[in-house]
Every structure is written in structure tokens, then in C-alpha cells.
Amino acid sequence: MLAIAGAISLVIITVFVVIKYVRQMQSDTAQGQLADEQWDGIGEYLNDVPMGWAIVFLLTMIWGMWYFTLGYPVNAYSQIGEYNEDTAAHNAKFEAKYATITGQRLVDMGKSVFLAECKVCHGLNADGIDGKAADLNVRLEAKSVKYAIENGSNNHLLGMEMPMPDRNGLFNSNTGALITDEEIEVVSKYVANGMSGAGADVFAGTCAACHGEDGKGMEYVAPSVATFSPELVTNILGHGKKGAIGKMPAFDRLNAKQKEAVGAYVTSLSE
């Protein structure tokens, strides 16, 4: 009712003001001294600025400076601030409600988050949609292993960046020389084949020192290249990853429990 009353009042006032000034323009004549400059016969009067207009203009400038320096958003309503407060409250409620879930319930939650956030690139079945993204049904593909060996990799473990050197820093202890193109091809297929087949000797001489003899990684040194783990997936979600097919961004909009759940779900796919 207040909104309707206000709208009607605005219409009445607008009509009244328009009629008043139209009639005034029809009857009034311009007075004052003209400036020397003219544009196509149109001149400009040297009238003083109306006192009321000048005061309002000055007050508007003062208010604008106050608003942009002190008034907003420090001491005023902010939509962004309200959104951040609501998000923080929702996340706190979410984490409190699901803090203790484990096992299959955690995997089920991870599947829901995956379908909402990850399927666009990785596909409904997490198969990478014909190379658009990584196939999460297997730990690593040969091209991904080869890219990491040739270009190096930054692995984030427990919040710390642990760089893996590129091929110029990888020595095969069995030969005492830098890893060769042929050895890269062989060991890439070995890791992608689930740590089986030809290439075990190259892996043992070049990769096992950091990734372990079984390829399951070493704490604070290197991640597992044999299996997924919730911690590994969580770190990738938190920091992003650069690989053979491009760069995956970090997913900061997911809270800690959602990342843990996605990690549990992805790990379950290849078990």
C-alpha cells in the first residue's frame, strides 16, 4: 500500500511540475547579458548560478567524497558484505552438520559435488570426455606422465609446494645419465599401465627415490603415481594443476568437506 501510494504521489507531483514549467516557458521571456560567443546564432546568457543549485551541487560533491572514502562500505549496507556473511554462516552450518561423515556417505556426497562442479569437463562418468580433461577412472595416462617428466611439475603437499624437476634434472641411477627419450616413453607407459609391464627398471632408477618403489609416494616428498588418494585430490582442488591437456583451476568455492568428499569419490572410481 505504501509503494502504491508513493507511486501515485510521484505521478501527481511530476504532472504538476511539468505543467507549471511548460506554462512558464510559454509566457516567460529571457533576460540578461549575452556572452560574446555564439554557436549558429544561439547565444548564452551570463546569468549567475542560482544560489540553491550551487549549494546543492557543493553538498553533492562533499557527500560523494565522504561516500567513497568513509561512508561505504565501512559504515553502510553492502550486498557483497551480506553475501559473504550468509556464505560464511552457511558454510559453518554445513561443516558442523557433515563434519563426522565418513565411508560411503562421504563418497555419495563427493559424487553429488562432482556432478555439480566437475562433470562439465570430466564428464558424467569421469572419463574426461575424449581428452577434454583427465580420465579420473585411472590414476594417470601415459601422456600425462610424459608431460610431467619432460616439463616438471609443482605438487602441493599439505600446503607446501614441492617442485618436480624436468627431464634435465632426472638421472637414471642405473645408467648414471640423464633420462632418455626412449626411457621416458617406456616409463610413462609403465606408470599408466598400473605399475606393470616394461619400464620397471627405469622407474626404479629414476622415479622410485621420490615416488617410492611401489609408486605410492612418500610423505612430504612426492605424491602417489599408482593410486588416487583423497588428500591428493583435495590438494589439486585447492591449488589447481597444469598438465598435458592444459591447466585446471583451483576450486576455491568448495569448502574443505566438499573437497574431501570429491577426493573420496574420485579415489573410489579406480579402486
PDB file of C-alpha atoms in Angstrom:
ATOM      1  CA  MET A   1       0.000   0.000   0.000  1.00  0.00           C
ATOM      2  CA  LEU A   2       2.843   2.355   0.822  1.00  0.00           C
ATOM      3  CA  ALA A   3       4.511   1.590  -2.518  1.00  0.00           C
ATOM      4  CA  ILE A   4       1.291   2.262  -4.458  1.00  0.00           C
ATOM      5  CA  ALA A   5       0.654   5.485  -2.528  1.00  0.00           C
ATOM      6  CA  GLY A   6       4.217   6.639  -3.204  1.00  0.00           C
ATOM      7  CA  ALA A   7       3.912   5.868  -6.927  1.00  0.00           C
ATOM      8  CA  ILE A   8       0.639   7.797  -7.204  1.00  0.00           C
ATOM      9  CA  SER A   9       2.183  10.749  -5.342  1.00  0.00           C
ATOM     10  CA  LEU A  10       5.185  10.773  -7.711  1.00  0.00           C
ATOM     11  CA  VAL A  11       2.904  10.803 -10.758  1.00  0.00           C
ATOM     12  CA  ILE A  12       0.812  13.701  -9.374  1.00  0.00           C
ATOM     13  CA  ILE A  13       3.891  15.746  -8.444  1.00  0.00           C
ATOM     14  CA  THR A  14       5.530  15.077 -11.836  1.00  0.00           C
ATOM     15  CA  VAL A  15       2.421  16.154 -13.760  1.00  0.00           C
ATOM     16  CA  PHE A  16       2.091  19.304 -11.659  1.00  0.00           C
ATOM     17  CA  VAL A  17       5.752  20.304 -12.123  1.00  0.00           C
ATOM     18  CA  VAL A  18       5.696  19.637 -15.881  1.00  0.00           C
ATOM     19  CA  ILE A  19       2.521  21.714 -16.396  1.00  0.00           C
ATOM     20  CA  LYS A  20       3.967  24.551 -14.307  1.00  0.00           C
ATOM     21  CA  TYR A  21       7.231  24.776 -16.246  1.00  0.00           C
ATOM     22  CA  VAL A  22       5.616  24.324 -19.679  1.00  0.00           C
ATOM     23  CA  ARG A  23       3.325  27.279 -18.958  1.00  0.00           C
ATOM     24  CA  GLN A  24       6.252  29.267 -17.605  1.00  0.00           C
ATOM     25  CA  MET A  25       8.284  28.590 -20.798  1.00  0.00           C
ATOM     26  CA  GLN A  26       5.318  29.717 -22.909  1.00  0.00           C
ATOM     27  CA  SER A  27       4.986  33.084 -21.139  1.00  0.00           C
ATOM     28  CA  ASP A  28       8.453  33.983 -19.858  1.00  0.00           C
ATOM     29  CA  THR A  29      11.000  35.921 -21.869  1.00  0.00           C
ATOM     30  CA  ALA A  30      14.732  35.586 -21.500  1.00  0.00           C
ATOM     31  CA  GLN A  31      16.594  38.476 -19.851  1.00  0.00           C
ATOM     32  CA  GLY A  32      20.212  39.274 -19.123  1.00  0.00           C
ATOM     33  CA  GLN A  33      23.529  39.986 -20.799  1.00  0.00           C
ATOM     34  CA  LEU A  34      24.585  37.698 -23.629  1.00  0.00           C
ATOM     35  CA  ALA A  35      28.079  36.281 -23.844  1.00  0.00           C
ATOM     36  CA  ASP A  36      30.210  37.264 -26.824  1.00  0.00           C
ATOM     37  CA  GLU A  37      30.402  33.727 -28.180  1.00  0.00           C
ATOM     38  CA  GLN A  38      27.598  32.350 -30.295  1.00  0.00           C
ATOM     39  CA  TRP A  39      27.028  29.000 -31.956  1.00  0.00           C
ATOM     40  CA  ASP A  40      24.896  29.076 -35.126  1.00  0.00           C
ATOM     41  CA  GLY A  41      23.136  32.173 -33.836  1.00  0.00           C
ATOM     42  CA  ILE A  42      22.496  30.668 -30.414  1.00  0.00           C
ATOM     43  CA  GLY A  43      23.860  32.715 -27.554  1.00  0.00           C
ATOM     44  CA  GLU A  44      24.354  32.146 -23.827  1.00  0.00           C
ATOM     45  CA  TYR A  45      23.278  34.467 -21.016  1.00  0.00           C
ATOM     46  CA  LEU A  46      25.818  35.493 -18.400  1.00  0.00           C
ATOM     47  CA  ASN A  47      23.450  34.765 -15.558  1.00  0.00           C
ATOM     48  CA  ASP A  48      24.759  33.873 -12.119  1.00  0.00           C
ATOM     49  CA  VAL A  49      24.409  30.330 -10.934  1.00  0.00           C
ATOM     50  CA  PRO A  50      21.233  30.035  -8.811  1.00  0.00           C
ATOM     51  CA  MET A  51      22.190  30.026  -5.140  1.00  0.00           C
ATOM     52  CA  GLY A  52      20.121  26.946  -4.339  1.00  0.00           C
ATOM     53  CA  TRP A  53      21.619  24.989  -7.262  1.00  0.00           C
ATOM     54  CA  ALA A  54      25.160  25.985  -6.234  1.00  0.00           C
ATOM     55  CA  ILE A  55      24.596  24.900  -2.615  1.00  0.00           C
ATOM     56  CA  VAL A  56      23.093  21.555  -3.652  1.00  0.00           C
ATOM     57  CA  PHE A  57      25.960  20.951  -6.115  1.00  0.00           C
ATOM     58  CA  LEU A  58      28.568  21.685  -3.429  1.00  0.00           C
ATOM     59  CA  LEU A  59      26.819  19.459  -0.909  1.00  0.00           C
ATOM     60  CA  THR A  60      26.621  16.692  -3.514  1.00  0.00           C
ATOM     61  CA  MET A  61      30.391  16.842  -4.078  1.00  0.00           C
ATOM     62  CA  ILE A  62      31.066  16.761  -0.331  1.00  0.00           C
ATOM     63  CA  TRP A  63      28.691  13.830   0.114  1.00  0.00           C
ATOM     64  CA  GLY A  64      30.300  11.992  -2.835  1.00  0.00           C
ATOM     65  CA  MET A  65      33.797  12.321  -1.343  1.00  0.00           C
ATOM     66  CA  TRP A  66      32.542  11.146   2.051  1.00  0.00           C
ATOM     67  CA  TYR A  67      30.657   8.222   0.475  1.00  0.00           C
ATOM     68  CA  PHE A  68      33.647   6.923  -1.485  1.00  0.00           C
ATOM     69  CA  THR A  69      36.148   7.329   1.375  1.00  0.00           C
ATOM     70  CA  LEU A  70      34.300   6.676   4.631  1.00  0.00           C
ATOM     71  CA  GLY A  71      30.611   6.038   4.124  1.00  0.00           C
ATOM     72  CA  TYR A  72      30.684   2.866   2.010  1.00  0.00           C
ATOM     73  CA  PRO A  73      31.111   0.032   2.662  1.00  0.00           C
ATOM     74  CA  VAL A  74      32.625   0.659   6.105  1.00  0.00           C
ATOM     75  CA  ASN A  75      29.542   2.098   7.746  1.00  0.00           C
ATOM     76  CA  ALA A  76      26.817   1.270   5.231  1.00  0.00           C
ATOM     77  CA  TYR A  77      24.883  -1.673   3.906  1.00  0.00           C
ATOM     78  CA  SER A  78      26.747  -3.796   1.371  1.00  0.00           C
ATOM     79  CA  GLN A  79      25.246  -6.529  -0.802  1.00  0.00           C
ATOM     80  CA  ILE A  80      28.683  -8.116  -1.124  1.00  0.00           C
ATOM     81  CA  GLY A  81      29.148  -7.974   2.635  1.00  0.00           C
ATOM     82  CA  GLU A  82      25.727  -9.548   3.224  1.00  0.00           C
ATOM     83  CA  TYR A  83      26.509 -12.296   0.693  1.00  0.00           C
ATOM     84  CA  ASN A  84      29.849 -13.025   2.372  1.00  0.00           C
ATOM     85  CA  GLU A  85      28.191 -13.161   5.792  1.00  0.00           C
ATOM     86  CA  ASP A  86      25.469 -15.501   4.518  1.00  0.00           C
ATOM     87  CA  THR A  87      28.043 -17.714   2.797  1.00  0.00           C
ATOM     88  CA  ALA A  88      30.187 -17.924   5.927  1.00  0.00           C
ATOM     89  CA  ALA A  89      27.140 -18.784   8.046  1.00  0.00           C
ATOM     90  CA  HIS A  90      26.012 -21.441   5.553  1.00  0.00           C
ATOM     91  CA  ASN A  91      29.487 -22.987   5.367  1.00  0.00           C
ATOM     92  CA  ALA A  92      29.730 -23.103   9.160  1.00  0.00           C
ATOM     93  CA  LYS A  93      26.319 -24.806   9.355  1.00  0.00           C
ATOM     94  CA  PHE A  94      27.290 -27.208   6.553  1.00  0.00           C
ATOM     95  CA  GLU A  95      30.606 -28.160   8.137  1.00  0.00           C
ATOM     96  CA  ALA A  96      29.006 -28.679  11.536  1.00  0.00           C
ATOM     97  CA  LYS A  97      26.301 -30.916  10.061  1.00  0.00           C
ATOM     98  CA  TYR A  98      28.609 -33.065   7.939  1.00  0.00           C
ATOM     99  CA  ALA A  99      31.849 -32.883   9.922  1.00  0.00           C
ATOM    100  CA  THR A 100      31.763 -36.503  11.033  1.00  0.00           C
ATOM    101  CA  ILE A 101      30.516 -38.326   7.937  1.00  0.00           C
ATOM    102  CA  THR A 102      32.859 -40.944   6.528  1.00  0.00           C
ATOM    103  CA  GLY A 103      32.802 -44.038   4.375  1.00  0.00           C
ATOM    104  CA  GLN A 104      30.076 -44.450   1.789  1.00  0.00           C
ATOM    105  CA  ARG A 105      28.199 -41.329   2.903  1.00  0.00           C
ATOM    106  CA  LEU A 106      31.313 -39.276   2.172  1.00  0.00           C
ATOM    107  CA  VAL A 107      31.665 -40.930  -1.242  1.00  0.00           C
ATOM    108  CA  ASP A 108      27.991 -40.219  -2.008  1.00  0.00           C
ATOM    109  CA  MET A 109      28.446 -36.572  -1.072  1.00  0.00           C
ATOM    110  CA  GLY A 110      31.524 -36.434  -3.290  1.00  0.00           C
ATOM    111  CA  LYS A 111      29.551 -37.814  -6.212  1.00  0.00           C
ATOM    112  CA  SER A 112      26.914 -35.104  -5.779  1.00  0.00           C
ATOM    113  CA  VAL A 113      29.554 -32.363  -5.679  1.00  0.00           C
ATOM    114  CA  PHE A 114      31.336 -33.918  -8.660  1.00  0.00           C
ATOM    115  CA  LEU A 115      28.134 -33.910 -10.729  1.00  0.00           C
ATOM    116  CA  ALA A 116      27.516 -30.281  -9.794  1.00  0.00           C
ATOM    117  CA  GLU A 117      31.039 -28.897 -10.255  1.00  0.00           C
ATOM    118  CA  CYS A 118      33.259 -31.311 -12.200  1.00  0.00           C
ATOM    119  CA  LYS A 119      31.175 -33.118 -14.814  1.00  0.00           C
ATOM    120  CA  VAL A 120      31.325 -30.162 -17.227  1.00  0.00           C
ATOM    121  CA  CYS A 121      34.940 -31.033 -18.027  1.00  0.00           C
ATOM    122  CA  HIS A 122      35.413 -34.577 -16.738  1.00  0.00           C
ATOM    123  CA  GLY A 123      32.051 -35.944 -17.869  1.00  0.00           C
ATOM    124  CA  LEU A 124      29.254 -37.778 -16.078  1.00  0.00           C
ATOM    125  CA  ASN A 125      31.378 -40.915 -15.910  1.00  0.00           C
ATOM    126  CA  ALA A 126      34.589 -39.023 -15.075  1.00  0.00           C
ATOM    127  CA  ASP A 127      36.141 -40.302 -18.306  1.00  0.00           C
ATOM    128  CA  GLY A 128      37.452 -36.899 -19.409  1.00  0.00           C
ATOM    129  CA  ILE A 129      35.111 -36.595 -22.430  1.00  0.00           C
ATOM    130  CA  ASP A 130      37.533 -37.852 -25.089  1.00  0.00           C
ATOM    131  CA  GLY A 131      40.560 -35.989 -23.771  1.00  0.00           C
ATOM    132  CA  LYS A 132      38.852 -32.724 -22.847  1.00  0.00           C
ATOM    133  CA  ALA A 133      40.001 -33.337 -19.270  1.00  0.00           C
ATOM    134  CA  ALA A 134      41.784 -36.053 -17.341  1.00  0.00           C
ATOM    135  CA  ASP A 135      40.205 -39.505 -17.170  1.00  0.00           C
ATOM    136  CA  LEU A 136      39.686 -39.983 -13.441  1.00  0.00           C
ATOM    137  CA  ASN A 137      38.903 -43.677 -13.729  1.00  0.00           C
ATOM    138  CA  VAL A 138      42.644 -44.292 -13.968  1.00  0.00           C
ATOM    139  CA  ARG A 139      45.375 -42.687 -11.911  1.00  0.00           C
ATOM    140  CA  LEU A 140      47.430 -41.405 -14.837  1.00  0.00           C
ATOM    141  CA  GLU A 141      47.519 -41.614 -18.595  1.00  0.00           C
ATOM    142  CA  ALA A 142      50.792 -42.081 -20.475  1.00  0.00           C
ATOM    143  CA  LYS A 143      50.658 -38.578 -21.970  1.00  0.00           C
ATOM    144  CA  SER A 144      50.265 -37.051 -18.515  1.00  0.00           C
ATOM    145  CA  VAL A 145      53.261 -38.946 -17.141  1.00  0.00           C
ATOM    146  CA  LYS A 146      55.356 -37.996 -20.160  1.00  0.00           C
ATOM    147  CA  TYR A 147      54.421 -34.313 -19.822  1.00  0.00           C
ATOM    148  CA  ALA A 148      55.376 -34.252 -16.137  1.00  0.00           C
ATOM    149  CA  ILE A 149      58.744 -35.903 -16.853  1.00  0.00           C
ATOM    150  CA  GLU A 150      59.584 -33.574 -19.718  1.00  0.00           C
ATOM    151  CA  ASN A 151      58.329 -30.317 -18.164  1.00  0.00           C
ATOM    152  CA  GLY A 152      58.445 -30.913 -14.430  1.00  0.00           C
ATOM    153  CA  SER A 153      55.545 -30.455 -12.047  1.00  0.00           C
ATOM    154  CA  ASN A 154      54.626 -28.493  -8.951  1.00  0.00           C
ATOM    155  CA  ASN A 155      52.993 -30.800  -6.442  1.00  0.00           C
ATOM    156  CA  HIS A 156      51.271 -29.246  -3.467  1.00  0.00           C
ATOM    157  CA  LEU A 157      51.536 -31.463  -0.425  1.00  0.00           C
ATOM    158  CA  LEU A 158      49.921 -30.287   2.809  1.00  0.00           C
ATOM    159  CA  GLY A 159      50.035 -26.698   1.590  1.00  0.00           C
ATOM    160  CA  MET A 160      53.695 -26.802   0.575  1.00  0.00           C
ATOM    161  CA  GLU A 161      54.901 -26.606  -2.996  1.00  0.00           C
ATOM    162  CA  MET A 162      57.240 -29.481  -3.818  1.00  0.00           C
ATOM    163  CA  PRO A 163      58.593 -28.989  -7.350  1.00  0.00           C
ATOM    164  CA  MET A 164      59.482 -31.954  -9.521  1.00  0.00           C
ATOM    165  CA  PRO A 165      62.377 -31.172 -11.902  1.00  0.00           C
ATOM    166  CA  ASP A 166      62.058 -31.535 -15.647  1.00  0.00           C
ATOM    167  CA  ARG A 167      63.986 -34.111 -17.666  1.00  0.00           C
ATOM    168  CA  ASN A 168      67.211 -32.093 -17.329  1.00  0.00           C
ATOM    169  CA  GLY A 169      67.259 -32.877 -13.627  1.00  0.00           C
ATOM    170  CA  LEU A 170      66.217 -36.547 -13.771  1.00  0.00           C
ATOM    171  CA  PHE A 171      69.062 -39.071 -13.653  1.00  0.00           C
ATOM    172  CA  ASN A 172      68.736 -42.804 -14.097  1.00  0.00           C
ATOM    173  CA  SER A 173      70.880 -44.256 -11.327  1.00  0.00           C
ATOM    174  CA  ASN A 174      71.164 -47.498 -13.242  1.00  0.00           C
ATOM    175  CA  THR A 175      72.936 -45.796 -16.161  1.00  0.00           C
ATOM    176  CA  GLY A 176      74.339 -42.738 -14.407  1.00  0.00           C
ATOM    177  CA  ALA A 177      72.982 -40.467 -17.148  1.00  0.00           C
ATOM    178  CA  LEU A 178      70.029 -38.193 -17.795  1.00  0.00           C
ATOM    179  CA  ILE A 179      66.825 -39.968 -18.696  1.00  0.00           C
ATOM    180  CA  THR A 180      66.483 -40.507 -22.461  1.00  0.00           C
ATOM    181  CA  ASP A 181      63.522 -40.140 -24.817  1.00  0.00           C
ATOM    182  CA  GLU A 182      63.209 -43.898 -25.085  1.00  0.00           C
ATOM    183  CA  GLU A 183      63.219 -44.300 -21.299  1.00  0.00           C
ATOM    184  CA  ILE A 184      60.574 -41.585 -20.957  1.00  0.00           C
ATOM    185  CA  GLU A 185      58.286 -43.426 -23.358  1.00  0.00           C
ATOM    186  CA  VAL A 186      58.802 -46.739 -21.566  1.00  0.00           C
ATOM    187  CA  VAL A 187      58.345 -45.450 -18.016  1.00  0.00           C
ATOM    188  CA  SER A 188      55.298 -43.358 -18.999  1.00  0.00           C
ATOM    189  CA  LYS A 189      53.538 -46.457 -20.295  1.00  0.00           C
ATOM    190  CA  TYR A 190      54.684 -48.417 -17.220  1.00  0.00           C
ATOM    191  CA  VAL A 191      53.092 -45.940 -14.793  1.00  0.00           C
ATOM    192  CA  ALA A 192      49.954 -45.552 -16.910  1.00  0.00           C
ATOM    193  CA  ASN A 193      49.603 -49.343 -17.036  1.00  0.00           C
ATOM    194  CA  GLY A 194      49.241 -49.525 -13.272  1.00  0.00           C
ATOM    195  CA  MET A 195      52.936 -50.010 -12.474  1.00  0.00           C
ATOM    196  CA  SER A 196      53.268 -53.131 -14.578  1.00  0.00           C
ATOM    197  CA  GLY A 197      54.974 -54.236 -17.778  1.00  0.00           C
ATOM    198  CA  ALA A 198      58.213 -52.982 -19.263  1.00  0.00           C
ATOM    199  CA  GLY A 199      59.814 -49.965 -17.610  1.00  0.00           C
ATOM    200  CA  ALA A 200      60.137 -51.181 -14.023  1.00  0.00           C
ATOM    201  CA  ASP A 201      63.916 -50.796 -14.145  1.00  0.00           C
ATOM    202  CA  VAL A 202      63.684 -47.210 -15.423  1.00  0.00           C
ATOM    203  CA  PHE A 203      61.163 -46.342 -12.713  1.00  0.00           C
ATOM    204  CA  ALA A 204      63.353 -47.905 -10.032  1.00  0.00           C
ATOM    205  CA  GLY A 205      66.421 -45.995 -11.228  1.00  0.00           C
ATOM    206  CA  THR A 206      64.783 -42.614 -11.862  1.00  0.00           C
ATOM    207  CA  CYS A 207      61.454 -42.232 -10.063  1.00  0.00           C
ATOM    208  CA  ALA A 208      61.440 -44.530  -7.036  1.00  0.00           C
ATOM    209  CA  ALA A 209      63.699 -42.275  -4.966  1.00  0.00           C
ATOM    210  CA  CYS A 210      60.814 -39.800  -4.589  1.00  0.00           C
ATOM    211  CA  HIS A 211      57.673 -41.736  -5.507  1.00  0.00           C
ATOM    212  CA  GLY A 212      58.627 -44.946  -3.711  1.00  0.00           C
ATOM    213  CA  GLU A 213      59.338 -48.371  -5.106  1.00  0.00           C
ATOM    214  CA  ASP A 214      55.628 -49.115  -5.403  1.00  0.00           C
ATOM    215  CA  GLY A 215      54.838 -45.663  -6.819  1.00  0.00           C
ATOM    216  CA  LYS A 216      52.590 -44.795  -3.890  1.00  0.00           C
ATOM    217  CA  GLY A 217      54.561 -41.716  -2.981  1.00  0.00           C
ATOM    218  CA  MET A 218      56.480 -40.570   0.047  1.00  0.00           C
ATOM    219  CA  GLU A 219      55.122 -38.178   2.662  1.00  0.00           C
ATOM    220  CA  TYR A 220      56.378 -34.602   2.244  1.00  0.00           C
ATOM    221  CA  VAL A 221      58.339 -35.667  -0.864  1.00  0.00           C
ATOM    222  CA  ALA A 222      56.138 -36.735  -3.792  1.00  0.00           C
ATOM    223  CA  PRO A 223      52.566 -37.919  -4.427  1.00  0.00           C
ATOM    224  CA  SER A 224      51.429 -41.372  -5.411  1.00  0.00           C
ATOM    225  CA  VAL A 225      51.532 -42.119  -9.126  1.00  0.00           C
ATOM    226  CA  ALA A 226      49.984 -45.547  -8.624  1.00  0.00           C
ATOM    227  CA  THR A 227      46.694 -44.677  -6.936  1.00  0.00           C
ATOM    228  CA  PHE A 228      44.491 -41.733  -6.121  1.00  0.00           C
ATOM    229  CA  SER A 229      44.042 -40.642  -2.522  1.00  0.00           C
ATOM    230  CA  PRO A 230      41.562 -38.179  -1.015  1.00  0.00           C
ATOM    231  CA  GLU A 231      44.479 -35.995   0.117  1.00  0.00           C
ATOM    232  CA  LEU A 232      45.934 -35.841  -3.397  1.00  0.00           C
ATOM    233  CA  VAL A 233      42.608 -34.846  -4.960  1.00  0.00           C
ATOM    234  CA  THR A 234      41.982 -32.303  -2.207  1.00  0.00           C
ATOM    235  CA  ASN A 235      45.343 -30.668  -2.860  1.00  0.00           C
ATOM    236  CA  ILE A 236      44.648 -30.469  -6.599  1.00  0.00           C
ATOM    237  CA  LEU A 237      41.229 -28.914  -5.936  1.00  0.00           C
ATOM    238  CA  GLY A 238      42.847 -26.419  -3.602  1.00  0.00           C
ATOM    239  CA  HIS A 239      45.768 -25.410  -5.809  1.00  0.00           C
ATOM    240  CA  GLY A 240      44.880 -26.382  -9.376  1.00  0.00           C
ATOM    241  CA  LYS A 241      47.103 -28.360 -11.718  1.00  0.00           C
ATOM    242  CA  LYS A 242      48.923 -27.885 -15.013  1.00  0.00           C
ATOM    243  CA  GLY A 243      49.279 -30.896 -17.295  1.00  0.00           C
ATOM    244  CA  ALA A 244      49.459 -32.231 -20.825  1.00  0.00           C
ATOM    245  CA  ILE A 245      45.990 -31.036 -21.829  1.00  0.00           C
ATOM    246  CA  GLY A 246      46.023 -27.646 -20.109  1.00  0.00           C
ATOM    247  CA  LYS A 247      45.571 -26.016 -16.742  1.00  0.00           C
ATOM    248  CA  MET A 248      42.892 -26.947 -14.241  1.00  0.00           C
ATOM    249  CA  PRO A 249      41.918 -24.020 -11.972  1.00  0.00           C
ATOM    250  CA  ALA A 250      41.665 -24.196  -8.219  1.00  0.00           C
ATOM    251  CA  PHE A 251      38.138 -24.658  -6.865  1.00  0.00           C
ATOM    252  CA  ASP A 252      38.090 -22.156  -4.021  1.00  0.00           C
ATOM    253  CA  ARG A 253      34.295 -22.099  -3.926  1.00  0.00           C
ATOM    254  CA  LEU A 254      34.285 -25.622  -2.469  1.00  0.00           C
ATOM    255  CA  ASN A 255      34.698 -25.855   1.280  1.00  0.00           C
ATOM    256  CA  ALA A 256      37.078 -28.282   2.952  1.00  0.00           C
ATOM    257  CA  LYS A 257      34.483 -31.020   3.471  1.00  0.00           C
ATOM    258  CA  GLN A 258      33.305 -30.845  -0.137  1.00  0.00           C
ATOM    259  CA  LYS A 259      36.890 -31.187  -1.376  1.00  0.00           C
ATOM    260  CA  GLU A 260      37.439 -34.146   0.933  1.00  0.00           C
ATOM    261  CA  ALA A 261      34.243 -35.732  -0.360  1.00  0.00           C
ATOM    262  CA  VAL A 262      35.260 -35.281  -4.006  1.00  0.00           C
ATOM    263  CA  GLY A 263      38.614 -36.821  -3.123  1.00  0.00           C
ATOM    264  CA  ALA A 264      36.874 -39.836  -1.613  1.00  0.00           C
ATOM    265  CA  TYR A 265      34.638 -40.214  -4.665  1.00  0.00           C
ATOM    266  CA  VAL A 266      37.443 -39.926  -7.229  1.00  0.00           C
ATOM    267  CA  THR A 267      39.543 -42.387  -5.230  1.00  0.00           C
ATOM    268  CA  SER A 268      36.656 -44.861  -5.244  1.00  0.00           C
ATOM    269  CA  LEU A 269      36.453 -44.809  -9.040  1.00  0.00           C
ATOM    270  CA  SER A 270      39.763 -46.611  -9.517  1.00  0.00           C
ATOM    271  CA  GLU A 271      39.679 -48.935  -6.507  1.00  0.00           C
TER     272      GLU A 271
END
